[in-house]
């Protein structure tokens, strides 16, 4: 994959599809809309209508990226799994695409 393509800081993918949603960039941070929405360590703080990063703070996304480096995906076993299960007793983290592939993401 060419290195010049914008990549999501959370999932490291450049493709945009129905699972990830569109990519957006603010400052030096690029992320998919759904990667941001399903990341369990951040929340939307600004109006998505007037913001380049779907309403998420650049600093919060950077923190979530750092947090994700400590979390391994239940499917691929690689770090960067920021999407957690909404069932509190099920302690699993995954990349958004992996959650979709395994049926965890509905």
PDB file of C-alpha atoms in Angstrom:
ATOM      1  CA  UNK A   1       0.000   0.000   0.000  1.00  0.00           C
ATOM      2  CA  UNK A   2       1.504   3.388  -0.888  1.00  0.00           C
ATOM      3  CA  UNK A   3       2.804   5.308   2.099  1.00  0.00           C
ATOM      4  CA  UNK A   4       1.209   8.564   0.899  1.00  0.00           C
ATOM      5  CA  UNK A   5      -2.332   7.391   1.668  1.00  0.00           C
ATOM      6  CA  UNK A   6      -4.030   8.792   4.743  1.00  0.00           C
ATOM      7  CA  UNK A   7      -4.468   6.095   7.401  1.00  0.00           C
ATOM      8  CA  UNK A   8      -6.689   5.955  10.435  1.00  0.00           C
ATOM      9  CA  UNK A   9      -4.618   6.385  13.610  1.00  0.00           C
ATOM     10  CA  UNK A  10      -6.806   3.804  15.380  1.00  0.00           C
ATOM     11  CA  UNK A  11      -7.055   0.930  12.881  1.00  0.00           C
ATOM     12  CA  UNK A  12      -4.130   1.810  10.576  1.00  0.00           C
ATOM     13  CA  UNK A  13      -6.296   1.270   7.464  1.00  0.00           C
ATOM     14  CA  UNK A  14      -6.889   3.703   4.619  1.00  0.00           C
ATOM     15  CA  UNK A  15      -9.959   2.051   3.097  1.00  0.00           C
ATOM     16  CA  UNK A  16     -13.370   3.591   3.653  1.00  0.00           C
ATOM     17  CA  UNK A  17     -16.354   1.227   3.701  1.00  0.00           C
ATOM     18  CA  UNK A  18     -19.678   0.671   5.441  1.00  0.00           C
ATOM     19  CA  UNK A  19     -17.937  -0.711   8.551  1.00  0.00           C
ATOM     20  CA  UNK A  20     -15.318   2.012   9.048  1.00  0.00           C
ATOM     21  CA  UNK A  21     -17.179   4.969   7.600  1.00  0.00           C
ATOM     22  CA  UNK A  22     -15.395   7.930   6.027  1.00  0.00           C
ATOM     23  CA  UNK A  23     -11.941   9.202   6.978  1.00  0.00           C
ATOM     24  CA  UNK A  24     -11.439  12.727   8.296  1.00  0.00           C
ATOM     25  CA  UNK A  25      -8.295  14.660   9.167  1.00  0.00           C
ATOM     26  CA  UNK A  26      -7.695  17.442  11.649  1.00  0.00           C
ATOM     27  CA  UNK A  27      -4.203  18.738  12.308  1.00  0.00           C
ATOM     28  CA  UNK A  28      -2.029  15.612  11.993  1.00  0.00           C
ATOM     29  CA  UNK A  29      -4.733  13.119  13.072  1.00  0.00           C
ATOM     30  CA  UNK A  30      -6.734  11.048  10.568  1.00  0.00           C
ATOM     31  CA  UNK A  31      -9.450   8.644  11.683  1.00  0.00           C
ATOM     32  CA  UNK A  32     -12.495   6.768  10.453  1.00  0.00           C
ATOM     33  CA  UNK A  33     -15.840   7.992  11.727  1.00  0.00           C
ATOM     34  CA  UNK A  34     -16.873   4.578  13.117  1.00  0.00           C
ATOM     35  CA  UNK A  35     -13.440   3.852  14.611  1.00  0.00           C
ATOM     36  CA  UNK A  36     -13.954   7.014  16.660  1.00  0.00           C
ATOM     37  CA  UNK A  37     -17.559   6.197  17.545  1.00  0.00           C
ATOM     38  CA  UNK A  38     -16.759   2.651  18.725  1.00  0.00           C
ATOM     39  CA  UNK A  39     -13.509   3.475  20.536  1.00  0.00           C
ATOM     40  CA  UNK A  40     -14.356   2.873  24.175  1.00  0.00           C
ATOM     41  CA  UNK A  41     -11.970   5.451  25.643  1.00  0.00           C
ATOM     42  CA  UNK A  42     -13.226   8.648  23.955  1.00  0.00           C
ATOM     43  CA  UNK A  43     -16.418  10.564  23.325  1.00  0.00           C
ATOM     44  CA  UNK A  44     -17.579  13.352  21.030  1.00  0.00           C
ATOM     45  CA  UNK A  45     -17.025  16.782  22.607  1.00  0.00           C
ATOM     46  CA  UNK A  46     -17.791  19.169  19.730  1.00  0.00           C
ATOM     47  CA  UNK A  47     -20.540  19.530  17.200  1.00  0.00           C
ATOM     48  CA  UNK A  48     -19.846  17.079  14.361  1.00  0.00           C
ATOM     49  CA  UNK A  49     -21.384  19.550  11.912  1.00  0.00           C
ATOM     50  CA  UNK A  50     -18.675  22.154  12.411  1.00  0.00           C
ATOM     51  CA  UNK A  51     -15.624  20.056  13.108  1.00  0.00           C
ATOM     52  CA  UNK A  52     -13.143  18.312  10.838  1.00  0.00           C
ATOM     53  CA  UNK A  53     -12.814  15.219  13.056  1.00  0.00           C
ATOM     54  CA  UNK A  54     -16.492  14.324  13.541  1.00  0.00           C
ATOM     55  CA  UNK A  55     -16.626  16.270  16.817  1.00  0.00           C
ATOM     56  CA  UNK A  56     -13.781  14.403  18.537  1.00  0.00           C
ATOM     57  CA  UNK A  57     -10.896  16.272  20.134  1.00  0.00           C
ATOM     58  CA  UNK A  58      -7.511  15.747  18.488  1.00  0.00           C
ATOM     59  CA  UNK A  59      -5.872  15.331  21.897  1.00  0.00           C
ATOM     60  CA  UNK A  60      -8.483  12.764  22.977  1.00  0.00           C
ATOM     61  CA  UNK A  61      -7.891  10.757  19.786  1.00  0.00           C
ATOM     62  CA  UNK A  62      -4.141  10.832  20.415  1.00  0.00           C
ATOM     63  CA  UNK A  63      -4.728   9.544  23.966  1.00  0.00           C
ATOM     64  CA  UNK A  64      -6.990   6.791  22.646  1.00  0.00           C
ATOM     65  CA  UNK A  65      -4.301   5.754  20.168  1.00  0.00           C
ATOM     66  CA  UNK A  66      -1.800   5.466  23.038  1.00  0.00           C
ATOM     67  CA  UNK A  67      -4.320   3.498  25.125  1.00  0.00           C
ATOM     68  CA  UNK A  68      -4.950   1.179  22.190  1.00  0.00           C
ATOM     69  CA  UNK A  69      -1.265   0.296  21.916  1.00  0.00           C
ATOM     70  CA  UNK A  70      -1.682  -1.637  25.184  1.00  0.00           C
ATOM     71  CA  UNK A  71      -4.770  -3.544  23.997  1.00  0.00           C
ATOM     72  CA  UNK A  72      -4.582  -6.660  21.801  1.00  0.00           C
ATOM     73  CA  UNK A  73      -7.328  -7.604  19.393  1.00  0.00           C
ATOM     74  CA  UNK A  74      -9.227 -10.805  20.247  1.00  0.00           C
ATOM     75  CA  UNK A  75      -9.183 -11.821  16.570  1.00  0.00           C
ATOM     76  CA  UNK A  76      -5.803 -10.849  15.079  1.00  0.00           C
ATOM     77  CA  UNK A  77      -3.834 -10.562  18.371  1.00  0.00           C
ATOM     78  CA  UNK A  78      -2.241  -7.274  17.220  1.00  0.00           C
ATOM     79  CA  UNK A  79      -2.170  -4.132  19.383  1.00  0.00           C
ATOM     80  CA  UNK A  80      -4.382  -1.144  18.711  1.00  0.00           C
ATOM     81  CA  UNK A  81      -7.735  -2.682  19.622  1.00  0.00           C
ATOM     82  CA  UNK A  82      -9.727   0.332  20.806  1.00  0.00           C
ATOM     83  CA  UNK A  83     -13.269  -1.006  20.268  1.00  0.00           C
ATOM     84  CA  UNK A  84     -14.473  -2.793  23.377  1.00  0.00           C
ATOM     85  CA  UNK A  85     -17.542  -4.867  24.032  1.00  0.00           C
ATOM     86  CA  UNK A  86     -20.496  -2.992  25.505  1.00  0.00           C
ATOM     87  CA  UNK A  87     -21.291  -5.940  27.794  1.00  0.00           C
ATOM     88  CA  UNK A  88     -19.290  -5.051  30.904  1.00  0.00           C
ATOM     89  CA  UNK A  89     -18.588  -8.638  31.986  1.00  0.00           C
ATOM     90  CA  UNK A  90     -17.137  -9.525  28.555  1.00  0.00           C
ATOM     91  CA  UNK A  91     -13.652  -8.055  28.658  1.00  0.00           C
ATOM     92  CA  UNK A  92     -12.637  -8.160  25.014  1.00  0.00           C
ATOM     93  CA  UNK A  93     -11.052  -5.538  22.818  1.00  0.00           C
ATOM     94  CA  UNK A  94     -10.865  -5.625  19.059  1.00  0.00           C
ATOM     95  CA  UNK A  95     -10.224  -3.570  15.990  1.00  0.00           C
ATOM     96  CA  UNK A  96     -13.530  -2.342  14.588  1.00  0.00           C
ATOM     97  CA  UNK A  97     -13.141  -4.525  11.477  1.00  0.00           C
ATOM     98  CA  UNK A  98     -12.483  -7.587  13.651  1.00  0.00           C
ATOM     99  CA  UNK A  99     -15.597  -6.887  15.716  1.00  0.00           C
ATOM    100  CA  UNK A 100     -17.585  -6.764  12.500  1.00  0.00           C
ATOM    101  CA  UNK A 101     -16.005  -9.994  11.188  1.00  0.00           C
ATOM    102  CA  UNK A 102     -16.685 -11.916  14.415  1.00  0.00           C
ATOM    103  CA  UNK A 103     -20.214 -10.623  14.883  1.00  0.00           C
ATOM    104  CA  UNK A 104     -19.431  -8.559  17.974  1.00  0.00           C
ATOM    105  CA  UNK A 105     -20.244  -5.369  16.036  1.00  0.00           C
ATOM    106  CA  UNK A 106     -23.916  -5.117  15.119  1.00  0.00           C
TER     107      UNK A 106
END
